[in-house]
Coordinates of C-alpha atoms in Angstrom, one line a residue:
M18 CA 0.0 0.0 0.0
S19 CA 1.4 3.4 -1.0
D20 CA 2.4 5.9 1.7
F21 CA -0.2 8.3 0.7
T22 CA -3.2 6.0 0.7
I23 CA -6.0 6.1 3.2
S24 CA -5.8 3.4 5.7
E25 CA -8.7 1.0 6.3
Q26 CA -10.4 2.3 9.4
K27 CA -11.3 -0.1 12.1
R28 CA -15.0 -0.2 12.5
E29 CA -15.9 2.1 15.4
K30 CA -17.9 0.6 18.2
P31 CA -21.5 2.1 18.4
L32 CA -20.8 3.4 21.9
I33 CA -17.7 5.3 20.7
K34 CA -19.7 6.9 17.8
F35 CA -22.5 7.8 20.2
L36 CA -20.1 9.4 22.7
F37 CA -18.3 11.5 20.2
S38 CA -21.5 12.6 18.5
L39 CA -23.1 13.4 21.9
I40 CA -20.1 15.6 22.8
F41 CA -20.4 17.4 19.5
V42 CA -24.2 18.0 19.8
I43 CA -23.8 19.2 23.4
S44 CA -21.1 21.5 22.4
Y45 CA -23.1 23.0 19.5
H46 CA -26.2 23.3 21.8
F47 CA -24.0 25.2 24.3
I48 CA -22.7 27.5 21.6
H49 CA -26.2 28.2 20.4
T50 CA -27.6 29.0 23.8
Q51 CA -24.6 30.8 25.3
Y52 CA -23.1 32.6 22.3
L53 CA -25.4 32.8 19.2
V54 CA -28.6 33.8 21.0
P55 CA -27.1 36.5 23.2
M56 CA -24.8 37.9 20.5
W57 CA -26.7 37.4 17.3
N58 CA -30.4 37.1 18.2
Y59 CA -31.2 40.0 15.8
L60 CA -30.2 37.6 13.0
G61 CA -32.9 35.1 14.0
Y62 CA -31.1 33.0 16.6
N63 CA -33.7 32.2 19.3
L64 CA -34.0 30.2 22.5
R65 CA -37.2 28.3 22.6
P66 CA -38.4 26.9 26.0
L67 CA -38.8 23.1 25.4
N68 CA -39.6 20.4 27.9
I69 CA -37.3 17.4 28.6
Y70 CA -39.2 15.2 26.2
E71 CA -38.8 17.6 23.3
I72 CA -35.1 18.2 24.0
T73 CA -34.4 14.5 24.3
L74 CA -36.2 13.7 21.1
T75 CA -34.1 16.5 19.3
Y76 CA -30.9 15.0 20.7
V77 CA -31.9 11.5 19.5
M78 CA -32.6 12.7 16.0
A79 CA -29.3 14.7 16.0
I80 CA -27.3 11.6 17.0
L81 CA -29.0 8.7 15.5
P82 CA -27.7 9.0 11.9
I83 CA -24.1 8.6 13.1
F84 CA -24.7 4.9 13.7
F85 CA -25.0 4.5 10.0
Y86 CA -21.6 6.0 9.3
S87 CA -18.8 3.4 8.6
G88 CA -15.7 5.5 8.2
I89 CA -14.1 7.0 5.1
R90 CA -14.8 3.9 2.9
K91 CA -15.9 5.9 -0.2
V92 CA -15.9 9.5 -1.4
S93 CA -19.5 9.7 -0.4
S94 CA -18.5 8.9 3.2
F95 CA -16.3 12.0 3.3
L96 CA -19.0 14.2 1.9
A97 CA -21.6 12.8 4.2
I98 CA -19.6 13.2 7.4
V99 CA -18.8 16.8 6.5
I100 CA -22.6 17.4 5.8
Y101 CA -23.4 15.8 9.2
L102 CA -21.0 17.9 11.3
M103 CA -21.3 21.2 9.4
A104 CA -24.9 21.2 8.3
Y105 CA -27.1 18.5 9.7
V106 CA -26.4 19.0 13.4
P107 CA -26.6 22.8 13.2
I108 CA -29.9 22.5 11.3
I109 CA -31.5 20.1 13.8
M110 CA -30.4 22.2 16.8
T111 CA -31.5 25.5 15.2
L112 CA -34.9 24.1 14.2
H113 CA -35.2 23.0 17.8
N114 CA -35.3 26.7 18.8
T115 CA -37.3 28.1 15.9
I116 CA -40.1 30.0 17.6
Q117 CA -42.2 30.5 14.5
F118 CA -43.2 26.8 14.4
S119 CA -45.0 24.5 16.8
Y120 CA -43.1 21.6 18.0
S121 CA -45.1 19.2 15.8
Q122 CA -43.9 21.2 12.8
I123 CA -40.3 21.2 14.1
F124 CA -40.5 17.4 14.5
E125 CA -41.7 16.9 10.9
Y126 CA -38.6 18.8 9.6
Q127 CA -36.2 17.0 11.9
F128 CA -37.6 13.6 11.1
V129 CA -37.4 14.0 7.4
L130 CA -33.9 15.4 7.7
M131 CA -32.9 12.5 9.9
L132 CA -34.0 10.0 7.3
S133 CA -32.2 12.1 4.6
M134 CA -28.9 12.1 6.6
I135 CA -29.1 8.3 7.1
T136 CA -29.7 7.9 3.4
L137 CA -26.5 9.8 2.6
F138 CA -24.5 7.7 5.1
V139 CA -25.6 4.4 3.7
V140 CA -24.7 5.2 0.1
D141 CA -21.3 3.5 0.5
K142 CA -23.1 0.2 1.4
F143 CA -24.9 0.3 -2.0
S144 CA -21.7 1.0 -3.9
N145 CA -19.9 -1.6 -5.9
N146 CA -16.6 -2.6 -4.2
K147 CA -14.9 -2.7 -7.6
E148 CA -14.6 0.8 -9.0
A149 CA -14.7 1.4 -12.7
S150 CA -11.7 3.2 -14.2
I151 CA -10.6 5.1 -17.2
K152 CA -7.5 3.6 -18.8
S153 CA -6.4 6.4 -21.1
K154 CA -5.5 9.4 -19.0
I155 CA -4.9 13.1 -20.0
P156 CA -1.4 14.4 -19.2
M157 CA -1.3 16.9 -16.3
A158 CA 0.2 19.5 -18.7
F159 CA -3.3 20.1 -20.0
F160 CA -4.6 20.9 -16.5
H161 CA -1.7 23.2 -15.8
A162 CA -2.4 25.0 -19.1
F163 CA -6.1 25.3 -18.2
A164 CA -5.2 26.7 -14.7
L165 CA -2.8 29.2 -16.3
V166 CA -5.4 30.4 -18.8
V167 CA -8.0 30.9 -16.1
S168 CA -5.6 32.8 -13.8
A169 CA -4.3 35.0 -16.6
Y170 CA -7.8 35.9 -17.7
L171 CA -8.8 36.9 -14.2
L172 CA -5.5 38.9 -13.6
I173 CA -6.0 40.8 -16.9
Y174 CA -9.7 41.3 -16.6
F175 CA -9.6 42.6 -13.1
A176 CA -6.3 44.5 -13.4
G177 CA -6.4 47.7 -11.5
N178 CA -9.4 46.5 -9.4
M179 CA -7.6 43.9 -7.2
R180 CA -6.5 44.8 -3.7
F181 CA -6.2 43.5 -0.2
V182 CA -9.0 44.7 2.1
G183 CA -10.0 44.4 5.7
L184 CA -13.2 42.6 6.7
E185 CA -15.1 45.8 6.8
E186 CA -14.3 46.5 3.1
I187 CA -15.0 43.0 1.7
Y188 CA -18.5 43.8 0.5
A189 CA -17.4 47.0 -1.1
L190 CA -14.7 45.2 -3.1
R191 CA -17.1 42.4 -4.0
V192 CA -19.8 44.8 -5.2
S193 CA -17.4 46.9 -7.2
N194 CA -15.9 43.9 -9.1
A195 CA -19.3 42.2 -9.5
A196 CA -20.4 45.4 -11.3
I197 CA -17.8 44.8 -14.0
A198 CA -17.8 41.0 -14.1
N199 CA -19.2 39.0 -17.0
P200 CA -20.5 35.4 -16.8
V201 CA -17.1 33.9 -17.9
A202 CA -15.3 35.8 -15.1
G203 CA -17.9 34.7 -12.6
Y204 CA -17.5 31.0 -13.5
F205 CA -13.7 31.4 -13.5
I206 CA -13.7 32.9 -10.0
M207 CA -15.9 30.1 -8.6
W208 CA -13.9 27.4 -10.4
S209 CA -10.6 28.9 -9.2
T210 CA -11.8 29.1 -5.6
Y211 CA -13.4 25.7 -5.2
F212 CA -11.9 23.5 -7.9
I213 CA -8.6 24.6 -9.5
F214 CA -6.6 25.8 -6.5
P215 CA -7.9 23.2 -4.1
I216 CA -6.6 20.6 -6.6
Y217 CA -3.2 22.2 -6.4
L218 CA -3.3 22.4 -2.6
S219 CA -4.4 18.8 -2.3
M220 CA -1.7 17.6 -4.7
G221 CA 0.8 19.7 -2.8
F222 CA 0.0 18.2 0.6
V223 CA -0.5 14.6 -0.6
F224 CA 2.6 14.5 -3.0
R225 CA 4.7 16.6 -0.7
N226 CA 5.2 19.2 -3.4
K227 CA 5.7 22.7 -2.0
L228 CA 5.4 24.4 -5.4
Y229 CA 1.8 23.1 -5.7
V230 CA 1.0 24.3 -2.2
L231 CA 2.5 27.8 -3.1
I232 CA 0.4 27.9 -6.3
G233 CA -2.7 27.0 -4.4
I234 CA -2.2 29.6 -1.7
L235 CA -1.2 32.4 -4.1
G236 CA -4.2 31.5 -6.3
E237 CA -6.6 31.7 -3.4
I238 CA -5.1 35.1 -2.4
M239 CA -5.6 36.3 -5.9
I240 CA -9.3 35.4 -5.7
F241 CA -9.6 37.2 -2.3
M242 CA -8.1 40.3 -4.0
I243 CA -10.8 40.1 -6.7
D244 CA -13.9 38.8 -4.8
G245 CA -13.2 39.4 -1.2
S246 CA -14.2 35.8 -0.5
K247 CA -13.4 34.7 3.0
A248 CA -13.7 31.1 1.7
S249 CA -10.6 31.7 -0.5
L250 CA -8.5 32.4 2.6
S251 CA -10.0 29.6 4.6
I252 CA -9.7 26.8 2.0
P253 CA -5.9 26.3 2.3
I254 CA -6.3 26.0 6.1
I255 CA -9.3 23.6 5.7
I256 CA -7.5 21.4 3.2
Y257 CA -4.4 21.1 5.3
A258 CA -6.4 20.5 8.5
L259 CA -8.3 17.7 6.7
Y260 CA -5.1 16.2 5.4
W261 CA -3.6 16.3 8.9
V262 CA -6.7 14.5 10.3
M263 CA -6.5 11.8 7.6
K264 CA -2.9 11.1 8.3
R265 CA -3.8 10.2 11.8
D266 CA -6.8 8.0 11.1
R267 CA -4.9 4.8 12.1
K268 CA -5.0 5.9 15.7
I269 CA -8.2 7.8 15.8
S270 CA -11.0 7.9 13.2
F271 CA -11.6 10.7 10.9
F272 CA -15.0 11.4 12.4
Q273 CA -13.6 11.4 16.0
L274 CA -10.7 13.7 15.2
L275 CA -12.7 16.1 13.0
S276 CA -15.6 16.4 15.5
I277 CA -13.3 17.0 18.5
S278 CA -11.3 19.5 16.5
I279 CA -14.5 21.4 15.7
V280 CA -15.5 21.2 19.4
V281 CA -12.2 22.5 20.6
F282 CA -12.0 25.3 18.1
S283 CA -15.6 26.2 19.0
L284 CA -14.8 26.5 22.7
I285 CA -11.6 28.5 22.0
S286 CA -13.7 30.8 19.8
Y287 CA -16.3 31.1 22.6
F288 CA -14.0 31.8 25.5
T289 CA -12.0 34.3 23.5
K290 CA -15.1 36.1 22.1
D291 CA -14.3 39.3 23.9
S292 CA -10.6 39.6 22.9
L293 CA -11.0 37.9 19.5
F294 CA -14.5 38.8 18.4
I295 CA -13.6 38.2 14.7
L296 CA -12.9 34.5 15.4
G297 CA -16.3 33.9 16.9
S298 CA -18.0 35.9 14.2
I299 CA -16.3 34.0 11.3
F300 CA -16.2 30.5 12.7
L301 CA -19.1 30.2 15.1
M302 CA -21.7 32.4 13.4
R303 CA -20.8 32.6 9.7
T304 CA -19.3 29.1 9.3
L305 CA -20.6 26.6 11.8
S306 CA -24.1 27.9 12.6
M307 CA -25.2 29.6 9.3
P308 CA -26.3 26.4 7.5
G309 CA -28.8 25.8 10.4
S310 CA -29.9 29.4 10.6
L311 CA -30.5 29.8 6.9
F312 CA -32.4 26.5 6.7
A313 CA -34.7 27.7 9.4
E314 CA -35.2 31.0 7.5
Y315 CA -36.0 29.1 4.3
A316 CA -38.5 26.9 6.2
I317 CA -40.2 29.9 7.7
F318 CA -40.4 31.8 4.4
F319 CA -41.7 28.9 2.3
S320 CA -44.2 27.8 4.9
N321 CA -46.2 30.9 3.8
N322 CA -44.9 31.6 0.2
E323 CA -44.9 29.9 -3.2
Y324 CA -42.4 27.1 -3.9
T325 CA -40.1 27.5 -6.9
Y326 CA -40.6 23.9 -8.1
Y327 CA -37.0 24.0 -9.3
S328 CA -37.5 27.1 -11.4
H329 CA -34.7 28.7 -9.4
I330 CA -32.4 26.5 -11.5
G331 CA -31.6 28.6 -14.6
I332 CA -32.0 25.8 -17.2
V333 CA -35.3 24.8 -15.7
N334 CA -36.7 28.3 -15.7
S335 CA -35.5 28.9 -19.3
I336 CA -37.9 26.1 -20.2
T337 CA -40.8 26.7 -17.8
Q338 CA -40.6 30.5 -17.3
T339 CA -42.3 29.9 -13.9
Y340 CA -39.9 31.4 -11.4
P341 CA -42.2 33.3 -9.0
Y342 CA -39.8 35.9 -7.6
G343 CA -38.9 38.1 -10.6
N344 CA -35.2 39.0 -11.1
E345 CA -34.2 38.3 -7.5
S346 CA -32.4 35.0 -6.7
I347 CA -33.7 32.8 -3.9
G348 CA -30.8 34.0 -1.7
Q349 CA -31.9 37.7 -2.3
V350 CA -35.5 36.8 -1.6
I351 CA -34.6 35.3 1.8
G352 CA -32.2 38.1 2.5
W353 CA -35.0 40.7 2.2
A354 CA -37.4 38.5 4.1
A355 CA -35.1 37.5 7.0
Y356 CA -32.8 40.5 7.3
G357 CA -34.5 43.4 5.5
D358 CA -31.6 44.0 3.1
P359 CA -30.4 42.7 -0.3
T360 CA -28.0 40.2 1.3
N361 CA -27.7 37.2 -0.9
A362 CA -28.6 34.5 1.7
N363 CA -27.4 31.5 -0.2
A364 CA -28.1 28.2 1.7
N365 CA -27.3 24.5 1.5
F366 CA -28.9 22.0 -0.8
W367 CA -31.6 20.9 1.7
A368 CA -32.8 24.5 1.9
T369 CA -32.4 25.7 -1.7
D370 CA -33.1 22.5 -3.7
G371 CA -35.3 21.1 -1.0
I372 CA -37.5 23.5 1.1
A373 CA -37.5 26.3 -1.6
S374 CA -38.4 23.8 -4.3
A375 CA -41.1 21.8 -2.8
G376 CA -41.0 21.9 1.0
L377 CA -40.4 18.6 2.9
L378 CA -41.1 16.7 -0.4
G379 CA -38.3 18.7 -1.9
V380 CA -35.9 17.6 0.9
I381 CA -36.7 14.0 0.1
I382 CA -36.2 14.5 -3.7
I383 CA -32.9 16.3 -3.5
T384 CA -31.6 13.7 -1.0
I385 CA -32.5 11.0 -3.6
V386 CA -30.7 13.0 -6.3
L387 CA -27.6 13.3 -4.1
F388 CA -27.8 9.6 -3.3
F389 CA -27.5 8.6 -6.9
F390 CA -24.8 11.2 -7.6
F391 CA -22.8 9.8 -4.6
L392 CA -23.2 6.4 -6.1
L393 CA -21.6 7.7 -9.4
L394 CA -18.7 9.2 -7.5
N395 CA -18.1 6.0 -5.6
K396 CA -18.1 3.9 -8.8
Y397 CA -15.3 5.9 -10.5
I398 CA -13.3 7.5 -7.6
S399 CA -11.5 5.2 -5.2
V400 CA -10.5 6.5 -1.8
E401 CA -8.1 3.6 -1.4
K402 CA -5.7 4.9 -4.0
S403 CA -5.0 8.3 -2.6
K404 CA -6.0 11.0 0.0
L405 CA -6.1 13.3 -3.1
N406 CA -9.3 11.6 -4.2
V407 CA -10.9 12.9 -1.0
L408 CA -9.1 16.1 -0.4
A409 CA -9.8 17.4 -3.9
F410 CA -13.5 17.5 -3.0
S411 CA -12.9 19.7 0.0
G412 CA -13.7 23.1 -1.7
S413 CA -16.8 21.9 -3.4
A414 CA -17.9 20.0 -0.3
F415 CA -18.1 23.3 1.6
T416 CA -19.9 24.9 -1.3
L417 CA -22.5 22.2 -0.9
L418 CA -23.1 23.5 2.7
N419 CA -23.8 27.0 1.4
A420 CA -25.4 26.6 -2.1
S421 CA -27.7 24.6 -4.3
F422 CA -26.5 21.1 -5.3
F423 CA -26.8 22.2 -9.0
T424 CA -24.8 25.4 -8.3
T425 CA -22.2 23.3 -6.5
L426 CA -22.0 20.8 -9.4
L427 CA -21.4 23.5 -12.1
S428 CA -20.3 26.8 -10.6
G429 CA -18.9 25.3 -7.4
G430 CA -16.6 22.9 -9.3
M431 CA -17.7 19.5 -8.0
L432 CA -18.2 18.3 -11.5
G433 CA -14.8 19.7 -12.5
V434 CA -13.1 17.8 -9.6
F435 CA -14.9 14.6 -10.6
L436 CA -13.7 14.9 -14.2
F437 CA -10.2 15.8 -13.1
L438 CA -9.9 12.7 -10.9
L439 CA -11.4 10.6 -13.5
F440 CA -9.5 11.6 -16.6
F441 CA -6.2 13.3 -15.6
D442 CA -3.0 11.3 -14.9
F443 CA -2.1 12.9 -11.5
E444 CA -0.6 9.5 -10.3
K445 CA 2.1 9.7 -12.9
E446 CA 2.9 13.2 -11.6
D447 CA 3.4 11.7 -8.1
K448 CA 5.7 8.9 -9.4
K449 CA 8.0 11.6 -10.8
N450 CA 8.1 13.3 -7.4
K451 CA 9.0 10.1 -5.7
K452 CA 12.2 9.8 -7.7
N453 CA 13.6 12.6 -5.7
K454 CA 13.5 11.6 -2.1
N455 CA 13.8 15.2 -1.0
N456 CA 10.4 15.8 -2.7
Y457 CA 8.6 13.0 -0.9
I458 CA 8.7 12.4 2.8
Q459 CA 7.6 8.9 3.6
N460 CA 6.8 9.4 7.3
E461 CA 3.0 9.7 7.3
N462 CA 3.1 11.3 10.8
S463 CA 5.4 14.2 9.9
D464 CA 4.1 17.5 11.2
V465 CA 3.8 20.9 9.6
A466 CA 7.4 21.7 10.2
G467 CA 8.4 18.4 8.6
F468 CA 6.5 19.3 5.5
F469 CA 7.6 22.9 5.1
G470 CA 11.1 22.2 6.2
G471 CA 11.9 19.6 3.5
G472 CA 13.4 20.4 0.1
L473 CA 11.5 20.3 -3.1

């Protein structure tokens, strides 16, 4: 087995999965009640008085799906556990405190979501153990050329409008460049953020190639200077963190380490909220809790307003011409309804492709769509070959937490990642790197200093 492969994880005992999930849910509940409600209640974070039966039932539904998770056995396993920790639990716990609904309504949402999460966890059990493969691979030179063309286009197109800004100036930068952007530039920005440069970062960490890491970091910085996207600054950290976690999955499972890492970072953010307000704002409110908050806002709005019946998808509306909200996107509609301003409140696939499309029935439909898409990924992409096959999906996985599945697939680069892993000969690239031992450190447990201290 190659040094950069993912180890087979020992099957976690149900009690261990229960305890780690319970710790995570309790931690998130604490953050909601002690930080989000007091600090951000004007954004819709509420504290609903519930009896012990209602609280217990909420905890059961938040924890139960984890018993269907079997480790990183397939690409779908990685995507599903990220969805569970970063979207599902926040949604369940936020709904639990949504004052606009009766508890019976809350239970309906929670129950359908619980079945949906279980469905995504069991995809790997329906996947064929023998992955299909493409024999003729495209040389990596073509990918490098594509990345160069996209980067050159963005640098030339936005020349004179790129700059570093503080957090208070991000939206001004974004608006000013959005005013001059065209559709091509828009797609190139999204692909660069969530597909192209995450590929370089993933190859850099997995193949121990510092040049690729540098390209990935500089590329994401370039996107920040154009779009002011906080995600572009977070992605290099996220990908390295996930890589670091995967390297240690022989001793502790990916789920255990990732969940505890989020818990620890959440508590650090909470206890330093006075001295490091920005940390709590970005991680606790904007990153960890926003999927839950926005799902609740979508549920509230579409409980009294017309569903889109998938007309929010451009190609569908071009045929049906039935989109009910004029020229405003779904995110803008929710921004006005929830916050009273033109904020583009994009939300995860369960909210956008589910609730907005057809309510709870829409949640079921998009879960089924995702189930079959995950089956397709598992058929062609093997996690046993390389961590790269998992890490490469990191950028688009986090897009899925904040956007429609169809947006994630095209604009968010998930389709691009799939095609890259399927058709490009990145393994040949790694073999070249291994010829020079200074380029490849065989110790799987080397730390950050080991990686950045080695030669190219």
